[in-house]
Amino acid sequence: MIVIAIDGPAGAGKGTLARRLADHYRLNLLDTGLTYRAVAYALLQHALPLDNVSAAETAARQVDLAKLDRAMLSAHAVGEAASKVAVYPTVRRILVEKQRDFAKTPPGAVLDGRDIGTVVCPDADIKLYVTASAEVRAQRRLAEIESIGGSANFSEILADIVRRDERDMGRADSPLKPADDAHLLDTSEMAIEAAFLAAKTIIDDALAKRDKA
Ligand code: DC
């Protein structure tokens, strides 16, 4: 069993990195952000306010990890709404339980999110905290939007990212922060391949030490 925990702010590249690592080590993969997005999506779809905690709890109970539809949940507004429903401890508890069950399933998993190393899988074999400066993350998001023919304003994207960071880092329950034993990976000046190789070196070292112990 191997469990790899990846945390970091929105847009730092942890999703792509998690997918590369899950492929490489042949592990299950869970983007835990999708679970919070699924709850937000259910509320938005029924035109319910995002602070309707009991509706959010019901939606959280109904989340099926095998049926998370990335395309349906990818809208920027859904991410914003997810960050708002993610402040409620009862909603988090329901989702965290499902995430832990997923992590326990052989042969193990890569999970990415905000609280994987600190709360969901505190005993993970390897914890990575992936960051990049807010400016770099905003630049990447702008390039992504432009690559699909869209247009956006850099300073609005940047303000959005800063606001999301503040909400995710500032909440009382399970705020985004590196676990004490996390390896920090700053991808501000790294392409995805370099980030993958850096992560692989950290993981191979940790696994070699674990297997020797
Ligand atoms: O990674 P993402 O953008 O899909 O996440 C959307 C929101 O969900 C994020 O802003 C905060 C919340 N989230 C969380 O609180 N804990 C997680 N483990 C994953 C996401």
PDB file of C-alpha atoms in Angstrom, residues 41-200:
ATOM      1  CA  TYR A  41     -23.121  21.834  -7.955  1.00  0.00           C
ATOM      2  CA  ALA A  42     -26.109  20.097  -6.355  1.00  0.00           C
ATOM      3  CA  LEU A  43     -27.000  23.268  -4.426  1.00  0.00           C
ATOM      4  CA  LEU A  44     -26.552  25.521  -7.455  1.00  0.00           C
ATOM      5  CA  GLN A  45     -28.679  23.214  -9.567  1.00  0.00           C
ATOM      6  CA  HIS A  46     -31.565  23.422  -7.106  1.00  0.00           C
ATOM      7  CA  ALA A  47     -31.067  27.169  -6.693  1.00  0.00           C
ATOM      8  CA  LEU A  48     -30.375  26.659  -2.981  1.00  0.00           C
ATOM      9  CA  PRO A  49     -28.220  29.153  -1.081  1.00  0.00           C
ATOM     10  CA  LEU A  50     -24.683  27.962  -0.424  1.00  0.00           C
ATOM     11  CA  ASP A  51     -25.135  28.482   3.305  1.00  0.00           C
ATOM     12  CA  ASN A  52     -27.983  25.965   3.506  1.00  0.00           C
ATOM     13  CA  VAL A  53     -25.944  23.553   5.595  1.00  0.00           C
ATOM     14  CA  SER A  54     -28.516  20.786   5.897  1.00  0.00           C
ATOM     15  CA  ALA A  55     -29.000  20.699   2.101  1.00  0.00           C
ATOM     16  CA  ALA A  56     -25.209  20.652   1.726  1.00  0.00           C
ATOM     17  CA  GLU A  57     -24.974  17.721   4.154  1.00  0.00           C
ATOM     18  CA  THR A  58     -27.614  15.800   2.191  1.00  0.00           C
ATOM     19  CA  ALA A  59     -25.737  16.505  -1.044  1.00  0.00           C
ATOM     20  CA  ALA A  60     -22.475  15.399   0.603  1.00  0.00           C
ATOM     21  CA  ARG A  61     -24.032  12.076   1.672  1.00  0.00           C
ATOM     22  CA  GLN A  62     -25.130  11.515  -1.918  1.00  0.00           C
ATOM     23  CA  VAL A  63     -21.659  12.049  -3.389  1.00  0.00           C
ATOM     24  CA  ASP A  64     -20.541   8.873  -5.145  1.00  0.00           C
ATOM     25  CA  LEU A  65     -16.779   8.892  -5.701  1.00  0.00           C
ATOM     26  CA  ALA A  66     -17.151   6.545  -8.669  1.00  0.00           C
ATOM     27  CA  LYS A  67     -19.439   8.972 -10.458  1.00  0.00           C
ATOM     28  CA  LEU A  68     -17.675  12.328 -10.176  1.00  0.00           C
ATOM     29  CA  ASP A  69     -17.986  14.008 -13.562  1.00  0.00           C
ATOM     30  CA  ARG A  70     -14.987  16.275 -14.030  1.00  0.00           C
ATOM     31  CA  ALA A  71     -16.351  17.976 -17.148  1.00  0.00           C
ATOM     32  CA  MET A  72     -19.650  18.773 -15.448  1.00  0.00           C
ATOM     33  CA  LEU A  73     -17.928  20.123 -12.315  1.00  0.00           C
ATOM     34  CA  SER A  74     -15.087  22.061 -13.930  1.00  0.00           C
ATOM     35  CA  ALA A  75     -16.736  25.506 -14.240  1.00  0.00           C
ATOM     36  CA  HIS A  76     -14.966  28.278 -12.405  1.00  0.00           C
ATOM     37  CA  ALA A  77     -18.186  29.279 -10.601  1.00  0.00           C
ATOM     38  CA  VAL A  78     -18.525  25.745  -9.257  1.00  0.00           C
ATOM     39  CA  GLY A  79     -14.994  25.965  -7.804  1.00  0.00           C
ATOM     40  CA  GLU A  80     -15.839  29.248  -6.106  1.00  0.00           C
ATOM     41  CA  ALA A  81     -19.058  27.766  -4.685  1.00  0.00           C
ATOM     42  CA  ALA A  82     -17.140  24.648  -3.557  1.00  0.00           C
ATOM     43  CA  SER A  83     -14.759  26.821  -1.577  1.00  0.00           C
ATOM     44  CA  LYS A  84     -17.805  28.300   0.197  1.00  0.00           C
ATOM     45  CA  VAL A  85     -19.513  25.012   1.125  1.00  0.00           C
ATOM     46  CA  ALA A  86     -16.122  23.617   2.203  1.00  0.00           C
ATOM     47  CA  VAL A  87     -16.123  25.802   5.323  1.00  0.00           C
ATOM     48  CA  TYR A  88     -18.832  23.705   7.023  1.00  0.00           C
ATOM     49  CA  PRO A  89     -17.368  21.075   9.394  1.00  0.00           C
ATOM     50  CA  THR A  90     -20.326  18.669   9.075  1.00  0.00           C
ATOM     51  CA  VAL A  91     -20.048  18.714   5.267  1.00  0.00           C
ATOM     52  CA  ARG A  92     -16.308  18.119   5.506  1.00  0.00           C
ATOM     53  CA  ARG A  93     -16.749  15.210   7.912  1.00  0.00           C
ATOM     54  CA  ILE A  94     -19.074  13.382   5.515  1.00  0.00           C
ATOM     55  CA  LEU A  95     -16.736  13.867   2.549  1.00  0.00           C
ATOM     56  CA  VAL A  96     -13.557  13.116   4.504  1.00  0.00           C
ATOM     57  CA  GLU A  97     -14.945   9.740   5.552  1.00  0.00           C
ATOM     58  CA  LYS A  98     -15.489   8.788   1.894  1.00  0.00           C
ATOM     59  CA  GLN A  99     -12.016  10.061   0.982  1.00  0.00           C
ATOM     60  CA  ARG A 100     -10.416   7.963   3.746  1.00  0.00           C
ATOM     61  CA  ASP A 101     -12.212   4.819   2.566  1.00  0.00           C
ATOM     62  CA  PHE A 102     -10.897   5.514  -0.924  1.00  0.00           C
ATOM     63  CA  ALA A 103      -7.329   5.934   0.369  1.00  0.00           C
ATOM     64  CA  LYS A 104      -7.533   2.578   2.197  1.00  0.00           C
ATOM     65  CA  THR A 105      -8.447   0.633  -0.934  1.00  0.00           C
ATOM     66  CA  PRO A 106      -5.511  -1.443  -2.318  1.00  0.00           C
ATOM     67  CA  PRO A 107      -3.104  -0.811  -3.952  1.00  0.00           C
ATOM     68  CA  GLY A 108      -3.300   2.680  -2.414  1.00  0.00           C
ATOM     69  CA  ALA A 109      -3.884   6.091  -3.874  1.00  0.00           C
ATOM     70  CA  VAL A 110      -2.788   9.565  -4.768  1.00  0.00           C
ATOM     71  CA  LEU A 111      -5.204  12.092  -3.277  1.00  0.00           C
ATOM     72  CA  ASP A 112      -5.018  15.799  -3.974  1.00  0.00           C
ATOM     73  CA  GLY A 113      -6.771  18.626  -2.194  1.00  0.00           C
ATOM     74  CA  ARG A 114      -6.246  21.099   0.637  1.00  0.00           C
ATOM     75  CA  ASP A 115      -6.223  18.977   3.823  1.00  0.00           C
ATOM     76  CA  ILE A 116      -5.006  15.557   2.691  1.00  0.00           C
ATOM     77  CA  GLY A 117      -1.694  15.540   4.570  1.00  0.00           C
ATOM     78  CA  THR A 118      -3.101  17.330   7.617  1.00  0.00           C
ATOM     79  CA  VAL A 119      -6.551  15.749   8.115  1.00  0.00           C
ATOM     80  CA  VAL A 120      -7.635  13.109   5.577  1.00  0.00           C
ATOM     81  CA  CYS A 121      -4.465  10.985   5.521  1.00  0.00           C
ATOM     82  CA  PRO A 122      -2.152  12.197   8.309  1.00  0.00           C
ATOM     83  CA  ASP A 123      -0.277   8.861   8.021  1.00  0.00           C
ATOM     84  CA  ALA A 124       0.331   9.118   4.264  1.00  0.00           C
ATOM     85  CA  ASP A 125       3.647   7.648   3.135  1.00  0.00           C
ATOM     86  CA  ILE A 126       4.548  10.845   1.279  1.00  0.00           C
ATOM     87  CA  LYS A 127       3.135  14.340   1.590  1.00  0.00           C
ATOM     88  CA  LEU A 128       3.755  16.992  -1.020  1.00  0.00           C
ATOM     89  CA  TYR A 129       2.740  20.639  -0.706  1.00  0.00           C
ATOM     90  CA  VAL A 130       2.659  22.099  -4.195  1.00  0.00           C
ATOM     91  CA  THR A 131       2.631  25.867  -4.569  1.00  0.00           C
ATOM     92  CA  ALA A 132       3.345  28.588  -7.090  1.00  0.00           C
ATOM     93  CA  SER A 133       3.107  32.357  -6.742  1.00  0.00           C
ATOM     94  CA  ALA A 134      -0.368  33.835  -7.211  1.00  0.00           C
ATOM     95  CA  GLU A 135       0.910  35.734 -10.284  1.00  0.00           C
ATOM     96  CA  VAL A 136       2.197  32.582 -11.943  1.00  0.00           C
ATOM     97  CA  ARG A 137      -1.038  30.730 -11.201  1.00  0.00           C
ATOM     98  CA  ALA A 138      -3.066  33.610 -12.645  1.00  0.00           C
ATOM     99  CA  GLN A 139      -0.842  33.674 -15.748  1.00  0.00           C
ATOM    100  CA  ARG A 140      -1.340  29.920 -16.220  1.00  0.00           C
ATOM    101  CA  ARG A 141      -5.092  30.212 -15.883  1.00  0.00           C
ATOM    102  CA  LEU A 142      -5.157  33.069 -18.410  1.00  0.00           C
ATOM    103  CA  ALA A 143      -3.103  30.993 -20.885  1.00  0.00           C
ATOM    104  CA  GLU A 144      -5.499  28.074 -20.389  1.00  0.00           C
ATOM    105  CA  ILE A 145      -8.550  30.255 -21.079  1.00  0.00           C
ATOM    106  CA  GLU A 146      -6.882  31.770 -24.149  1.00  0.00           C
ATOM    107  CA  SER A 147      -5.830  28.355 -25.449  1.00  0.00           C
ATOM    108  CA  ILE A 148      -9.489  27.397 -25.786  1.00  0.00           C
ATOM    109  CA  GLY A 149     -10.331  30.638 -27.556  1.00  0.00           C
ATOM    110  CA  GLY A 150     -11.621  32.531 -24.504  1.00  0.00           C
ATOM    111  CA  SER A 151     -10.530  35.879 -23.156  1.00  0.00           C
ATOM    112  CA  ALA A 152     -10.128  37.143 -19.611  1.00  0.00           C
ATOM    113  CA  ASN A 153      -8.555  39.904 -17.620  1.00  0.00           C
ATOM    114  CA  PHE A 154      -5.289  39.137 -15.780  1.00  0.00           C
ATOM    115  CA  SER A 155      -5.972  41.355 -12.785  1.00  0.00           C
ATOM    116  CA  GLU A 156      -9.461  39.938 -12.297  1.00  0.00           C
ATOM    117  CA  ILE A 157      -8.087  36.384 -12.394  1.00  0.00           C
ATOM    118  CA  LEU A 158      -5.361  37.348  -9.927  1.00  0.00           C
ATOM    119  CA  ALA A 159      -7.865  38.950  -7.534  1.00  0.00           C
ATOM    120  CA  ASP A 160      -9.978  35.814  -7.769  1.00  0.00           C
ATOM    121  CA  ILE A 161      -7.028  33.571  -6.914  1.00  0.00           C
ATOM    122  CA  VAL A 162      -6.024  35.717  -3.956  1.00  0.00           C
ATOM    123  CA  ARG A 163      -9.602  35.668  -2.639  1.00  0.00           C
ATOM    124  CA  ARG A 164      -9.841  31.875  -2.992  1.00  0.00           C
ATOM    125  CA  ASP A 165      -6.472  31.430  -1.216  1.00  0.00           C
ATOM    126  CA  GLU A 166      -7.690  33.600   1.642  1.00  0.00           C
ATOM    127  CA  ARG A 167     -10.895  31.607   2.031  1.00  0.00           C
ATOM    128  CA  ASP A 168      -9.178  28.199   1.831  1.00  0.00           C
ATOM    129  CA  MET A 169      -6.320  29.196   4.169  1.00  0.00           C
ATOM    130  CA  GLY A 170      -8.446  31.253   6.544  1.00  0.00           C
ATOM    131  CA  ARG A 171     -11.259  28.864   7.416  1.00  0.00           C
ATOM    132  CA  ALA A 172     -11.405  27.453  10.940  1.00  0.00           C
ATOM    133  CA  ASP A 173     -11.859  23.777   9.995  1.00  0.00           C
ATOM    134  CA  SER A 174      -9.013  22.091   8.092  1.00  0.00           C
ATOM    135  CA  PRO A 175      -7.472  25.226   6.554  1.00  0.00           C
ATOM    136  CA  LEU A 176      -5.057  24.843   3.667  1.00  0.00           C
ATOM    137  CA  LYS A 177      -1.543  24.603   5.091  1.00  0.00           C
ATOM    138  CA  PRO A 178       1.455  22.323   4.674  1.00  0.00           C
ATOM    139  CA  ALA A 179       1.625  19.362   7.067  1.00  0.00           C
ATOM    140  CA  ASP A 180       4.700  19.554   9.323  1.00  0.00           C
ATOM    141  CA  ASP A 181       6.228  16.611   7.462  1.00  0.00           C
ATOM    142  CA  ALA A 182       5.280  17.748   3.930  1.00  0.00           C
ATOM    143  CA  HIS A 183       7.869  18.240   1.191  1.00  0.00           C
ATOM    144  CA  LEU A 184       7.448  21.660  -0.397  1.00  0.00           C
ATOM    145  CA  LEU A 185       7.435  21.885  -4.176  1.00  0.00           C
ATOM    146  CA  ASP A 186       7.304  25.394  -5.626  1.00  0.00           C
ATOM    147  CA  THR A 187       6.369  25.091  -9.304  1.00  0.00           C
ATOM    148  CA  SER A 188       6.547  28.850 -10.067  1.00  0.00           C
ATOM    149  CA  GLU A 189       9.518  28.274 -12.322  1.00  0.00           C
ATOM    150  CA  MET A 190       8.951  24.648 -13.209  1.00  0.00           C
ATOM    151  CA  ALA A 191       7.196  23.027 -16.129  1.00  0.00           C
ATOM    152  CA  ILE A 192       5.048  19.998 -15.326  1.00  0.00           C
ATOM    153  CA  GLU A 193       7.737  17.533 -16.400  1.00  0.00           C
ATOM    154  CA  ALA A 194      10.276  19.073 -14.009  1.00  0.00           C
ATOM    155  CA  ALA A 195       7.716  19.066 -11.190  1.00  0.00           C
ATOM    156  CA  PHE A 196       6.958  15.400 -11.903  1.00  0.00           C
ATOM    157  CA  LEU A 197      10.658  14.469 -11.805  1.00  0.00           C
ATOM    158  CA  ALA A 198      11.204  16.412  -8.568  1.00  0.00           C
ATOM    159  CA  ALA A 199       8.200  14.688  -6.966  1.00  0.00           C
ATOM    160  CA  LYS A 200       9.348  11.277  -8.212  1.00  0.00           C
TER     161      LYS A 200
END
